[in-house]
Coordinates of C-alpha atoms in Angstrom, one line a residue:
Chain R
X1 CA 39.8 36.4 18.1
X2 CA 42.0 34.1 16.2
X3 CA 42.9 34.7 12.5
X4 CA 40.5 32.0 11.4
X5 CA 37.6 33.6 13.3
X6 CA 38.3 37.0 11.8
X7 CA 38.3 35.5 8.4
X8 CA 34.9 33.8 9.1
X9 CA 33.4 37.1 10.3
X10 CA 34.6 38.8 7.1
X11 CA 32.9 36.1 5.0
X12 CA 29.6 36.2 7.0
X13 CA 28.1 39.2 5.3
X14 CA 28.7 37.8 1.9
X15 CA 27.1 34.5 2.8
X16 CA 24.0 36.3 4.0
X17 CA 23.9 38.4 0.8
X18 CA 24.0 35.3 -1.4
X19 CA 21.2 33.9 0.6
X20 CA 19.1 37.0 0.1
X21 CA 19.9 37.0 -3.7
X22 CA 18.8 33.4 -4.0
X23 CA 15.5 34.1 -2.3
X24 CA 14.9 36.9 -4.8
X25 CA 15.7 34.8 -7.8
X26 CA 13.1 32.2 -6.7
X27 CA 10.6 35.0 -6.0
X28 CA 11.1 36.5 -9.4
X29 CA 10.7 33.0 -11.0
X30 CA 7.4 32.5 -9.2
X31 CA 6.1 36.0 -10.1
X32 CA 7.0 35.7 -13.7
X33 CA 5.2 32.4 -14.0
X34 CA 2.1 33.9 -12.4
X35 CA 2.4 36.9 -14.6
X36 CA 2.4 34.9 -17.8
X37 CA -0.6 33.0 -16.6
X38 CA -2.4 36.2 -15.8
X39 CA -1.6 37.7 -19.2
X40 CA -2.8 34.5 -20.9
X41 CA -6.1 34.4 -18.9
X42 CA -6.7 38.1 -19.5
X43 CA -5.9 37.8 -23.2
X44 CA -8.3 34.9 -23.6
X45 CA -11.0 36.5 -21.6
X46 CA -10.6 39.8 -23.6
X47 CA -10.9 38.0 -26.9
X48 CA -13.8 35.9 -25.7
X49 CA -15.7 38.8 -24.2
X50 CA -19.2 39.0 -25.6
X51 CA -18.9 35.7 -27.4
X52 CA -19.3 33.4 -24.5
X53 CA -23.1 33.5 -24.3
X54 CA -26.0 31.0 -24.2
X55 CA -26.0 30.8 -28.0
X56 CA -22.4 29.7 -27.9
X57 CA -23.0 27.0 -25.3
X58 CA -26.3 25.7 -26.8
X59 CA -25.7 26.0 -30.5
X60 CA -23.9 23.8 -33.0
X61 CA -21.1 24.9 -35.2
X62 CA -21.9 27.1 -38.1
X63 CA -20.1 28.8 -41.1
X64 CA -21.4 32.1 -39.7
X65 CA -19.5 33.1 -36.6
X66 CA -22.4 34.7 -34.9
X67 CA -24.4 31.5 -35.0
X68 CA -21.6 29.1 -34.2
X69 CA -21.6 27.2 -30.9
X70 CA -19.7 24.6 -28.9
X71 CA -22.5 22.1 -28.2
X72 CA -21.1 19.3 -30.3
X73 CA -17.7 19.7 -28.7
X74 CA -19.1 19.8 -25.2
X75 CA -21.1 16.6 -25.7
X76 CA -18.1 15.0 -27.6
X77 CA -15.6 15.8 -24.8
X78 CA -18.0 14.7 -22.1
X79 CA -18.6 11.3 -23.8
X80 CA -14.9 10.9 -24.5
X81 CA -13.9 11.5 -20.9
X82 CA -16.7 9.4 -19.6
X83 CA -15.6 6.3 -21.6
X84 CA -11.9 7.1 -21.1
X85 CA -12.5 7.1 -17.3
X86 CA -14.5 3.8 -17.4
X87 CA -11.7 2.2 -19.4
X88 CA -8.8 3.6 -17.6
X89 CA -9.7 3.4 -13.9
X90 CA -10.1 -0.4 -13.5
X91 CA -7.2 -1.3 -15.8
X92 CA -4.8 1.4 -14.4
X93 CA -5.6 0.8 -10.7
X94 CA -5.6 -3.0 -11.2
X95 CA -2.2 -2.9 -12.9
X96 CA -0.8 -0.7 -10.2
X97 CA -2.1 -3.0 -7.5
X98 CA -0.6 -6.0 -9.2
X99 CA 2.8 -4.4 -9.8
X100 CA 3.0 -3.1 -6.2
X101 CA 1.3 -5.7 -4.1
X102 CA 1.6 -9.0 -5.9
X103 CA 4.3 -9.1 -8.5
X104 CA 7.6 -10.6 -7.4
X105 CA 10.6 -8.3 -7.9
X106 CA 12.3 -9.9 -10.9
X107 CA 13.8 -8.6 -14.1
X108 CA 10.5 -8.6 -16.0
X109 CA 8.7 -6.5 -13.4
X110 CA 11.5 -4.1 -13.3
X111 CA 11.5 -3.8 -17.1
X112 CA 7.7 -3.2 -17.0
X113 CA 8.0 -0.5 -14.3
X114 CA 10.9 1.2 -16.2
X115 CA 8.9 1.2 -19.5
X116 CA 5.8 2.6 -17.8
X117 CA 7.8 5.8 -17.2
X118 CA 9.0 5.8 -20.8
X119 CA 5.4 5.3 -22.0
X120 CA 4.2 8.2 -20.0
X121 CA 6.7 10.4 -22.0
X122 CA 5.7 9.2 -25.5
X123 CA 4.2 12.1 -27.6
X124 CA 0.4 11.9 -27.8
X125 CA 0.4 11.8 -31.6
X126 CA 2.1 8.4 -31.5
X127 CA -0.8 7.1 -29.4
X128 CA -3.0 8.6 -32.1
X129 CA -1.3 6.4 -34.7
X130 CA -1.6 3.4 -32.5
X131 CA -5.3 4.2 -32.0
X132 CA -5.9 4.3 -35.8
X133 CA -4.2 1.0 -36.3
X134 CA -5.6 -0.8 -33.3
X135 CA -9.1 0.6 -32.9
X136 CA -10.2 2.5 -36.0
X137 CA -8.9 -0.1 -38.5
X138 CA -8.4 -3.0 -36.1
X139 CA -5.2 -4.0 -37.9
X140 CA -7.2 -4.4 -41.1
X141 CA -8.3 -7.9 -40.0
X142 CA -12.0 -7.2 -40.4
X143 CA -11.8 -5.2 -43.5
X144 CA -14.5 -7.0 -45.4
X145 CA -16.3 -4.5 -47.6
X146 CA -18.0 -2.4 -44.9
X147 CA -16.9 -4.5 -42.0
X148 CA -19.2 -6.2 -39.6
X149 CA -21.8 -5.1 -37.2
X150 CA -22.6 -6.9 -34.0
X151 CA -26.2 -6.1 -33.0
X152 CA -27.3 -6.8 -29.4
X153 CA -30.9 -6.3 -28.7
X154 CA -31.6 -4.7 -25.3
X155 CA -35.0 -4.0 -23.8
X156 CA -34.8 -0.3 -24.6
X157 CA -32.9 -0.4 -27.9
X158 CA -30.3 -2.1 -30.0
X159 CA -26.6 -1.9 -29.3
X160 CA -24.9 -1.9 -32.7
X161 CA -21.2 -2.3 -32.5
X162 CA -19.4 -1.8 -35.8
X163 CA -16.2 -3.9 -36.4
X164 CA -13.7 -2.4 -37.1
X165 CA -14.8 0.5 -34.9
X166 CA -14.1 3.1 -37.5
X167 CA -13.7 6.8 -36.7
X168 CA -16.1 6.7 -33.8
X169 CA -16.1 8.2 -30.4
X170 CA -15.3 4.9 -28.6
X171 CA -12.1 4.6 -30.8
X172 CA -11.2 8.1 -29.5
X173 CA -11.8 7.0 -25.9
X174 CA -9.7 3.9 -26.3
X175 CA -6.9 6.0 -27.7
X176 CA -7.1 8.6 -24.9
X177 CA -7.2 5.7 -22.4
X178 CA -4.0 4.2 -23.7
X179 CA -2.5 7.7 -23.6
X180 CA -3.2 8.3 -19.9
X181 CA -2.9 4.7 -18.6
X182 CA 0.9 5.0 -17.9
X183 CA 0.3 8.2 -15.9
X184 CA -2.6 6.6 -13.9
X185 CA -0.6 3.5 -13.2
X186 CA 2.5 5.4 -12.0
X187 CA 0.4 7.7 -9.8
X188 CA -1.5 4.8 -8.3
X189 CA 1.8 2.9 -7.7
X190 CA 3.2 5.9 -5.9
X191 CA 0.0 6.2 -3.8
X192 CA 0.2 2.5 -2.9
X193 CA 3.9 2.7 -2.1
X194 CA 3.2 5.6 0.3
X195 CA 1.1 3.3 2.5
X196 CA 3.5 2.3 5.3
X197 CA 4.5 -1.4 5.1
X198 CA 4.0 -1.7 8.8
X199 CA 0.2 -1.5 8.2
X200 CA 0.4 -4.4 5.8
X201 CA 2.5 -6.4 8.2
X202 CA 0.1 -5.7 11.1
X203 CA -2.8 -6.9 8.9
X204 CA -1.0 -10.1 7.9
X205 CA 0.0 -10.8 11.4
X206 CA -3.7 -10.7 12.4
X207 CA -4.5 -13.5 9.8
X208 CA -5.7 -11.4 6.9
X209 CA -5.2 -12.6 3.4
X210 CA -3.5 -10.5 0.7
X211 CA -6.8 -9.4 -0.7
X212 CA -8.2 -8.5 2.7
X213 CA -5.1 -6.5 3.5
X214 CA -5.4 -4.6 0.2
X215 CA -9.1 -4.1 0.5
X216 CA -9.3 -2.9 4.1
X217 CA -5.9 -1.3 4.7
X218 CA -4.0 -0.5 1.6
X219 CA -6.7 0.8 -0.8
X220 CA -8.5 3.1 1.7
X221 CA -5.1 4.7 2.6
X222 CA -4.2 5.0 -1.1
X223 CA -7.5 6.3 -2.5
X224 CA -6.7 10.0 -2.1
X225 CA -3.5 9.7 -4.1
X226 CA -5.0 7.4 -6.7
X227 CA -8.0 9.8 -7.2
X228 CA -5.7 12.7 -7.7
X229 CA -3.7 10.8 -10.2
X230 CA -6.8 9.8 -12.1
X231 CA -8.3 13.3 -12.3
X232 CA -5.0 14.9 -13.4
X233 CA -4.7 12.3 -16.1
X234 CA -8.3 12.8 -17.2
X235 CA -7.7 16.6 -17.3
X236 CA -4.8 15.9 -19.6
X237 CA -7.0 13.7 -21.8
X238 CA -9.6 16.5 -21.9
X239 CA -7.0 18.9 -23.3
X240 CA -5.6 16.5 -26.0
X241 CA -6.1 17.4 -29.7
X242 CA -3.4 15.6 -31.7
X243 CA -4.4 12.0 -31.1
X244 CA -8.1 12.8 -31.7
X245 CA -7.2 14.4 -35.1
X246 CA -5.3 11.3 -36.0
X247 CA -8.1 8.9 -35.0
X248 CA -10.5 11.0 -37.2
X249 CA -12.4 13.4 -35.0
X250 CA -14.6 15.6 -37.2
X251 CA -13.6 19.3 -37.3
X252 CA -17.1 20.3 -38.3
X253 CA -20.0 18.4 -36.9
X254 CA -23.4 20.0 -36.5
X255 CA -24.9 17.4 -34.2
X256 CA -24.0 15.7 -30.9
X257 CA -23.0 12.0 -30.8
X258 CA -26.1 9.8 -31.2
X259 CA -28.1 13.0 -31.8
X260 CA -28.3 13.3 -28.0
X261 CA -28.1 17.0 -27.4
X262 CA -30.0 17.4 -24.2
X263 CA -29.7 15.2 -21.1
X264 CA -33.5 14.7 -21.3
X265 CA -33.0 13.1 -24.7
X266 CA -31.5 10.1 -23.0
X267 CA -34.8 9.4 -21.3
X268 CA -37.0 10.2 -24.3
X269 CA -35.1 8.0 -26.7
X270 CA -32.6 5.6 -25.0
X271 CA -31.5 4.3 -28.3
X272 CA -29.5 7.6 -28.7
X273 CA -27.4 6.6 -25.7
X274 CA -26.6 3.3 -27.3
X275 CA -25.7 5.0 -30.6
X276 CA -23.5 7.7 -29.2
X277 CA -20.3 5.7 -28.6
X278 CA -20.2 4.6 -32.2
X279 CA -21.1 7.9 -33.8
X280 CA -18.7 10.4 -35.4
X281 CA -17.6 13.0 -33.0
X282 CA -15.8 16.2 -32.3
X283 CA -14.4 17.7 -29.1
X284 CA -13.9 21.1 -27.6
X285 CA -10.2 21.1 -28.5
X286 CA -10.9 20.0 -32.1
X287 CA -13.5 22.8 -32.5
X288 CA -11.0 25.3 -31.1
X289 CA -8.3 24.1 -33.5
X290 CA -10.8 24.3 -36.4
X291 CA -11.8 27.9 -35.5
X292 CA -8.3 29.1 -35.2
X293 CA -7.7 27.9 -38.8
X294 CA -10.6 29.9 -40.2
X295 CA -9.8 33.1 -42.1
X296 CA -12.7 35.1 -40.7
X297 CA -11.5 37.3 -37.8
X298 CA -14.5 36.5 -35.6
X299 CA -13.6 32.8 -35.4
X300 CA -10.6 33.8 -33.4
X301 CA -13.0 35.2 -30.7
X302 CA -14.9 31.9 -30.8
X303 CA -11.6 30.0 -30.3
X304 CA -10.9 32.1 -27.3
X305 CA -14.4 31.5 -25.9
X306 CA -13.9 27.8 -26.4
X307 CA -10.6 27.9 -24.6
X308 CA -12.2 29.7 -21.7
X309 CA -14.9 27.0 -21.5
X310 CA -12.2 24.3 -21.5
X311 CA -10.3 26.1 -18.8
X312 CA -13.4 26.5 -16.6
X313 CA -14.2 22.8 -17.1
X314 CA -10.7 21.9 -16.0
X315 CA -10.9 24.1 -12.9
X316 CA -14.2 22.5 -12.0
X317 CA -12.8 19.0 -12.6
X318 CA -9.7 19.6 -10.5
X319 CA -11.8 21.2 -7.7
X320 CA -13.9 18.1 -7.6
X321 CA -10.8 16.0 -7.3
X322 CA -9.6 18.1 -4.3
X323 CA -13.0 17.7 -2.6
X324 CA -13.0 13.9 -3.2
X325 CA -9.5 13.7 -1.9
X326 CA -10.1 15.7 1.2
X327 CA -13.2 13.7 2.0
X328 CA -11.3 10.4 1.7
X329 CA -8.4 11.8 3.7
X330 CA -10.7 12.8 6.5
X331 CA -11.7 9.2 6.9
X332 CA -8.1 8.2 7.4
X333 CA -6.6 10.1 10.3
X334 CA -3.0 9.0 10.6
Chain V
X1 CA 4.2 -11.2 -2.6
X2 CA 5.2 -14.8 -2.5
X3 CA 2.8 -16.8 -0.4
X4 CA 4.3 -20.1 -1.3
X5 CA 7.6 -19.9 0.4
X6 CA 10.8 -21.0 -1.2
X7 CA 11.9 -23.2 1.6
X8 CA 14.0 -26.2 2.0
X9 CA 13.1 -28.1 5.1
X10 CA 15.3 -30.8 6.5
X11 CA 12.4 -33.0 7.6
X12 CA 14.4 -36.1 8.3
X13 CA 14.7 -35.3 12.0
X14 CA 11.0 -34.4 12.3
X15 CA 9.9 -37.7 10.9
X16 CA 12.0 -39.7 13.3
X17 CA 10.7 -37.9 16.2
X18 CA 7.5 -38.2 18.1
X19 CA 5.3 -35.3 17.4
X20 CA 3.9 -35.5 20.9
X21 CA 5.5 -33.4 23.5
X22 CA 7.5 -35.7 25.6
X23 CA 10.0 -33.4 27.0
X24 CA 13.0 -35.2 28.4
X25 CA 13.3 -38.0 25.8
X26 CA 12.8 -36.0 22.7
X27 CA 15.1 -33.3 23.8
X28 CA 17.8 -35.9 24.3
X29 CA 17.1 -37.4 20.9
X30 CA 17.2 -34.1 19.2
X31 CA 20.5 -33.3 20.8
X32 CA 22.3 -36.3 19.6
X33 CA 22.3 -35.8 15.8
X34 CA 22.9 -32.2 16.3
X35 CA 26.1 -32.7 18.3
X36 CA 27.7 -34.3 15.3
X37 CA 27.8 -30.9 13.6
X38 CA 29.9 -28.0 14.7
X39 CA 30.3 -28.8 18.3
X40 CA 32.0 -25.6 19.4
X41 CA 28.8 -23.5 19.1
X42 CA 26.4 -25.7 20.7
X43 CA 28.1 -27.2 23.7
X44 CA 26.5 -24.7 26.0
X45 CA 23.0 -25.3 25.0
X46 CA 21.5 -28.4 26.6
X47 CA 22.0 -28.4 30.4
X48 CA 20.3 -25.2 31.4
X49 CA 17.7 -25.3 28.7
X50 CA 16.5 -28.7 29.8
X51 CA 16.3 -27.8 33.4
X52 CA 13.9 -25.0 32.4
X53 CA 11.7 -27.3 30.4
X54 CA 11.6 -30.3 32.6
X55 CA 9.1 -28.4 34.7
X56 CA 6.2 -30.6 34.1
X57 CA 3.6 -27.9 34.1
X58 CA 5.1 -26.3 31.0
X59 CA 5.0 -28.5 27.9
X60 CA 6.9 -27.4 24.8
X61 CA 4.7 -25.2 22.6
X62 CA 7.1 -24.2 19.9
X63 CA 10.2 -26.1 19.0
X64 CA 12.8 -24.8 16.6
X65 CA 15.2 -27.5 15.4
X66 CA 18.4 -26.7 13.5
X67 CA 17.1 -23.6 11.9
X68 CA 19.3 -21.8 9.4
X69 CA 18.0 -18.6 7.9
X70 CA 19.1 -16.7 4.8
X71 CA 18.4 -13.3 3.3
X72 CA 19.5 -14.1 -0.2
X73 CA 23.0 -15.6 0.2
X74 CA 23.5 -13.9 3.6
X75 CA 23.0 -16.3 6.4
X76 CA 21.6 -14.7 9.5
X77 CA 20.7 -17.7 11.7
X78 CA 23.1 -20.6 12.3
X79 CA 21.6 -23.9 13.4
X80 CA 19.3 -22.5 16.1
X81 CA 17.5 -25.0 18.2
X82 CA 15.2 -23.7 20.9
X83 CA 12.3 -25.1 22.9
X84 CA 9.6 -22.6 24.0
X85 CA 7.4 -23.8 26.8
X86 CA 3.8 -23.0 26.9
X87 CA 2.1 -20.4 29.1
X88 CA 5.3 -18.7 30.1
X89 CA 7.4 -15.8 28.8
X90 CA 10.5 -16.5 26.8
X91 CA 12.8 -13.6 26.2
X92 CA 15.2 -13.4 23.3
X93 CA 18.1 -11.1 23.9
X94 CA 21.3 -10.1 22.1
X95 CA 22.9 -7.2 20.4
X96 CA 21.4 -5.5 17.3
X97 CA 21.6 -7.7 14.2
X98 CA 22.1 -10.9 16.1
X99 CA 19.1 -12.5 14.5
X100 CA 16.7 -12.6 17.4
X101 CA 14.0 -10.7 15.5
X102 CA 14.5 -12.8 12.4
X103 CA 14.1 -15.9 14.5
X104 CA 10.9 -14.4 16.1
X105 CA 9.5 -13.8 12.6
X106 CA 10.1 -17.3 11.5
X107 CA 7.7 -18.5 14.2
X108 CA 4.7 -17.1 12.4
X109 CA 6.2 -17.0 8.9
X110 CA 6.3 -13.2 8.7
X111 CA 9.5 -13.6 6.9
X112 CA 7.6 -15.0 4.0
X113 CA 6.6 -11.5 3.1
X114 CA 10.3 -10.5 2.5
X115 CA 11.4 -11.7 -0.9
X116 CA 14.5 -13.8 -1.3
X117 CA 14.5 -15.4 2.1
X118 CA 14.8 -19.1 2.8
X119 CA 15.4 -21.4 5.8
X120 CA 16.3 -24.9 6.6
X121 CA 15.4 -26.8 9.7
X122 CA 12.0 -27.2 11.4
X123 CA 9.8 -24.9 13.4
X124 CA 7.3 -27.1 15.2
X125 CA 4.1 -25.7 16.6
X126 CA 2.7 -28.4 18.8
X127 CA 4.7 -30.9 16.8
X128 CA 3.6 -29.8 13.4
X129 CA 6.1 -27.9 11.1
X130 CA 4.7 -24.5 10.5
X131 CA 6.0 -24.8 6.9
X132 CA 4.1 -28.1 6.4
X133 CA 1.8 -27.9 3.4
X134 CA -1.1 -28.8 5.7
X135 CA -0.6 -25.5 7.6
X136 CA -2.3 -22.5 6.1
X137 CA -0.2 -19.4 6.8
X138 CA -3.3 -17.3 7.3
X139 CA -4.5 -19.6 10.0
X140 CA -1.0 -19.9 11.5
X141 CA -0.8 -16.2 12.0
X142 CA -4.2 -16.2 13.7
X143 CA -2.8 -18.9 16.1
X144 CA 0.6 -17.2 16.5
X145 CA -0.1 -13.5 16.9
X146 CA 2.5 -10.7 16.7
X147 CA 3.0 -7.3 18.3
X148 CA 5.5 -5.1 16.6
X149 CA 8.0 -2.6 17.9
X150 CA 6.3 0.4 16.5
X151 CA 2.7 0.4 17.4
X152 CA 0.7 0.2 14.2
X153 CA -2.9 1.0 14.8
X154 CA -4.9 1.0 11.6
X155 CA -6.4 4.4 10.7
X156 CA -9.8 3.3 11.8
X157 CA -11.8 3.4 15.0
X158 CA -10.7 1.6 18.2
X159 CA -13.6 -0.8 17.7
X160 CA -12.6 -1.6 14.1
X161 CA -9.0 -2.1 15.1
X162 CA -9.9 -4.8 17.6
X163 CA -12.6 -6.4 15.5
X164 CA -10.3 -6.6 12.4
X165 CA -8.9 -10.0 13.1
X166 CA -12.2 -11.8 13.8
X167 CA -13.8 -9.9 10.9
X168 CA -11.3 -10.9 8.3
X169 CA -11.6 -14.5 9.6
X170 CA -15.3 -14.2 8.7
X171 CA -17.2 -13.3 11.9
X172 CA -20.1 -11.1 11.1
X173 CA -22.3 -11.3 14.2
X174 CA -22.3 -7.8 15.7
X175 CA -23.0 -8.8 19.3
X176 CA -20.2 -11.4 19.2
X177 CA -17.8 -8.9 17.8
X178 CA -18.7 -6.3 20.5
X179 CA -18.2 -9.0 23.1
X180 CA -14.7 -9.9 21.7
X181 CA -13.8 -6.2 21.5
X182 CA -14.7 -5.8 25.1
X183 CA -12.9 -8.9 26.5
X184 CA -9.8 -8.2 24.4
X185 CA -9.6 -4.6 25.6
X186 CA -10.2 -5.8 29.2
X187 CA -7.4 -8.4 28.9
X188 CA -5.1 -5.7 27.5
X189 CA -6.0 -3.4 30.4
X190 CA -7.2 -0.8 28.1
X191 CA -11.0 -1.1 28.4
X192 CA -11.5 1.5 31.2
X193 CA -9.6 4.1 29.3
X194 CA -11.4 3.7 26.0
X195 CA -14.8 2.2 26.7
X196 CA -16.5 5.6 26.1
X197 CA -14.8 6.3 22.8
X198 CA -14.7 3.0 20.9
X199 CA -15.8 4.8 17.8
X200 CA -13.1 7.5 17.8
X201 CA -9.9 7.0 15.8
X202 CA -7.2 4.8 17.3
X203 CA -4.6 7.2 16.0
X204 CA -5.7 9.6 18.7
X205 CA -4.5 7.3 21.5
X206 CA -1.2 7.9 23.3
X207 CA 1.8 5.8 22.4
X208 CA 1.4 3.5 25.3
X209 CA -2.3 3.1 24.7
X210 CA -1.7 2.4 21.0
X211 CA 0.7 -0.4 21.9
X212 CA -1.8 -2.0 24.3
X213 CA -4.4 -1.6 21.6
X214 CA -2.1 -3.6 19.3
X215 CA -1.9 -6.3 22.0
X216 CA -5.6 -6.3 22.4
X217 CA -6.0 -6.5 18.7
X218 CA -3.8 -9.6 18.7
X219 CA -5.7 -11.1 21.6
X220 CA -9.0 -10.7 19.7
X221 CA -7.9 -13.3 17.2
X222 CA -7.6 -15.8 20.1
X223 CA -4.0 -16.9 19.5
X224 CA -2.1 -19.6 21.4
X225 CA 1.2 -17.9 21.0
X226 CA 2.0 -14.1 21.1
X227 CA 5.3 -12.9 19.6
X228 CA 6.4 -9.5 20.7
X229 CA 9.2 -7.6 18.9
X230 CA 10.5 -5.1 21.3
X231 CA 7.0 -4.1 22.3
X232 CA 8.0 -1.4 24.8
X233 CA 11.2 0.1 23.2
X234 CA 9.4 3.2 21.9
X235 CA 7.4 3.8 25.1
X236 CA 8.1 6.0 28.2
X237 CA 8.9 4.2 31.5
X238 CA 5.3 4.4 32.8
X239 CA 3.8 2.9 29.7
X240 CA 6.6 0.3 29.6
X241 CA 5.6 -0.7 33.1
X242 CA 2.0 -1.1 32.1
X243 CA 2.9 -3.3 29.1
X244 CA 5.2 -5.4 31.3
X245 CA 2.4 -5.9 33.9
X246 CA 0.2 -6.9 31.0
X247 CA 2.7 -9.4 29.7
X248 CA 3.0 -10.8 33.2
X249 CA -0.8 -11.2 33.3
X250 CA -1.1 -12.7 29.9
X251 CA 1.4 -15.5 30.4
X252 CA -1.3 -17.3 32.5
X253 CA -3.1 -18.0 29.3
X254 CA -0.7 -17.5 26.4
X255 CA 2.7 -18.6 25.4
X256 CA 4.7 -15.4 24.9
X257 CA 8.0 -14.9 23.1
X258 CA 9.5 -11.4 23.5
X259 CA 12.5 -9.8 21.8
X260 CA 14.0 -7.1 24.0
X261 CA 17.1 -4.9 24.1
X262 CA 16.4 -4.1 27.7
X263 CA 18.1 -6.6 30.0
X264 CA 16.1 -5.5 33.1
X265 CA 13.0 -6.1 31.1
X266 CA 14.0 -9.6 30.2
X267 CA 14.8 -10.2 33.8
X268 CA 11.5 -8.8 35.0
X269 CA 9.1 -10.4 32.6
X270 CA 10.5 -13.7 31.4
X271 CA 10.9 -17.2 32.8
X272 CA 13.3 -18.3 30.1
X273 CA 15.9 -16.3 28.3
X274 CA 17.8 -17.1 25.1
X275 CA 20.9 -15.2 24.2
X276 CA 21.7 -14.7 20.5
X277 CA 25.0 -13.5 19.1
X278 CA 25.9 -13.2 15.5
X279 CA 23.1 -15.5 14.4
X280 CA 24.0 -18.2 16.9
X281 CA 22.0 -19.2 19.9
X282 CA 24.7 -19.0 22.4
X283 CA 23.0 -19.9 25.6
X284 CA 19.5 -20.5 26.9
X285 CA 18.1 -21.3 30.3
X286 CA 15.8 -20.1 32.9
X287 CA 16.1 -16.4 33.3
X288 CA 17.3 -16.3 36.8
X289 CA 20.2 -18.6 36.4
X290 CA 21.2 -17.1 33.0
X291 CA 21.4 -13.7 34.5
X292 CA 23.1 -14.7 37.7
X293 CA 25.2 -17.5 36.6
X294 CA 25.8 -17.6 32.8
X295 CA 27.7 -20.5 31.4
X296 CA 29.2 -18.7 28.5
X297 CA 31.7 -16.0 28.5
X298 CA 29.9 -14.1 25.7
X299 CA 26.6 -14.2 27.6
X300 CA 28.3 -12.8 30.7
X301 CA 30.0 -10.1 28.7
X302 CA 26.7 -9.1 27.2
X303 CA 24.5 -9.0 30.3
X304 CA 27.2 -7.2 32.2
X305 CA 27.2 -4.6 29.5
X306 CA 30.7 -5.1 28.2
X307 CA 29.5 -5.0 24.6
X308 CA 26.2 -4.8 22.6

C-alpha cells in the first residue's frame, strides 16, 4: 500500500461517521417537527374535548359559552371560499396559460413573472387594505350618500348589488382572491412548464392550432398540478384572518349570510341565495379570534373547538385534492 | 408563441422564376445569380445535384433557394439551396450542429415556434413559398408532416393518437376516423401488432412501436411530404430495420426528407444525399455517387469517418 492509500484508509472511518451523524441530524429534525405537530393537535383536542358537539356546529354565536356555536362562521367560510374559487380559478389559470403559452419572452413578461413571485410574498394584511380601498369603498368614487344599488330581477328573486360593495361577503371573497391569485398563477405556470415541449411540437407538427394544442395536450397533462395548486391556495385562503378583519368581517354575527342557515333554505327561499353575497359575514377564523379575546375561560375551549373544525375541514379539502389529482393522473399514463 | 414569423424573404428570385417545376431550365436559372455570391462554397453543388433531379419521373417537390437562417444573431445556415424530388428519399447528413435539423425544420416552419429566429431566402413547396401570406402554417404542417427523433406519443389511446390530426382538422365522422386509423396503421406496418388494443395507452408500446405509431400518426393527416429527424437513432437495430423498411415502402407515395447520423442508414434508404458542414450545404447528389465518389474533400473525410 502506498502512503496515499494508507492515508485514505485512515480517513475512511471518519467519513462514514460524519455520514451517520448527518443522517441523525435529519432524523431528529423530522421527529421534532412531528412532535410539535402532535403536541399541538393533542393540546387543541384536549381543550376542545366536550365542546365540539352538535350544539356547537348548529348554533349561532352567543354571549354564553354553553350556547355559542360556529354556524355563522361555517356558512361564512363556505361562501367565502366558494366565491374565491369562482373568481380565482378562471383568472389564475387563464393568466398562467397566457404567460406560459402565448406571451413572447420580452422584458415586460419577465417583469410580470418576477413580480408574481413578489406578490405571493406580500403580507395578507396589505391585501386587506387593498380590499377595503378597491372593493369595500370602491375608491370612494360612488360615495353618494348611501351609494347605489343595482337591482336585477330574476325569475326566482331579485339580485341587489350595492355599489360600493361595502363590508359584504363578496368584498371578502374578492380580497381573498387577490391574495391567492399569485400563488395559483405560479403553481399553474409550473404545472404547464412541466409538460414536455416535445408533446407541443408533435401536436403542432400534426397541424393543430395553438388552442387545440393547449386544450387537448397541454391542459390535460397539467390539470393534476394546477388542481393541487388551486386547492392549496384555497386552503390558505380558508385559514386567513387578517385581511378579513380589515375588510370588515363581523366578529359577532348571530345569523348566516342571507339568513340561509340550512341547505334546504336555498330551495325554500331562493332569494336568500341572492342576498348572501352582499350580506355582512363572519368566518371560522374570525370567530376563533373573537373567542380568544373573550375574558371568560370557557371561550378558550370554544376557540380550540373552532380550530379543530377548521383543521378537519382543511384535511378533508386536501384529501379531495389528492383524489382529484390521482384520478386525473390515471387518465394520463406517461 | 409567435405565429406571425419575423421573416425577411428575398422574393426577387422567386418572382422571376416560373413556379412550375421545369427542372433543367429553372435550376440553371437559379444557379446563375447565386454564383455571383461567394463562389468558394458553392462550386461543388450543381453537377451531381442536377443529375439526380433530371430523372423525369421525379419532379421537384420542395426547393430551397439561398436560405440563410439565424438564431438571434447567430447564423446557422449559409445560403443553402437544395432541390428535393418528389416520391423519393432525400437524406441530410453531417456532423452534429451542422444545421441539417434546422434546415429540416424550416421546411414545415417548425422553427417559428422558437423565438428569435429568422431566415432569408425562399422555401418553395410546389412553387409556392411556405412563408407566403397565402400559406396557413397549420395547413402547411398538415401537408408537410414531421416525425421526431424522440418518439412522442400523446398520453392517450393508440386510436386517439392516430385520429388526432384528422380530428383537429375538423373530421368528426366516427366511421371515417376508424378507417383512417386502420389504413394509417397498416401503412406504418403496425396494424397487426395493435389492432386488438387500439384503446389501450400508446405509452405502453415499445420504443420501436412508438416510433412507427408516430409515423402512422403523421400519415393520418395525409401529408405530401414527411420530414424525419433522426427517426431511428433511439431504436435498437431490429426496430431500426423495421423503420427503414417502412421508409422504403413509403417513398412510393410520399416525398421523404430524413436527417440521420447513421451513414449506412443514409446509404440504405435514400436516393439523394445532401452533406451539411458548419451550416453550409457542401455537396449534394444521388446517394450512390456521393458515397462512392464524393467531389468534395470534406464530404470524403466525413463519410470515411475521418471526423464528425
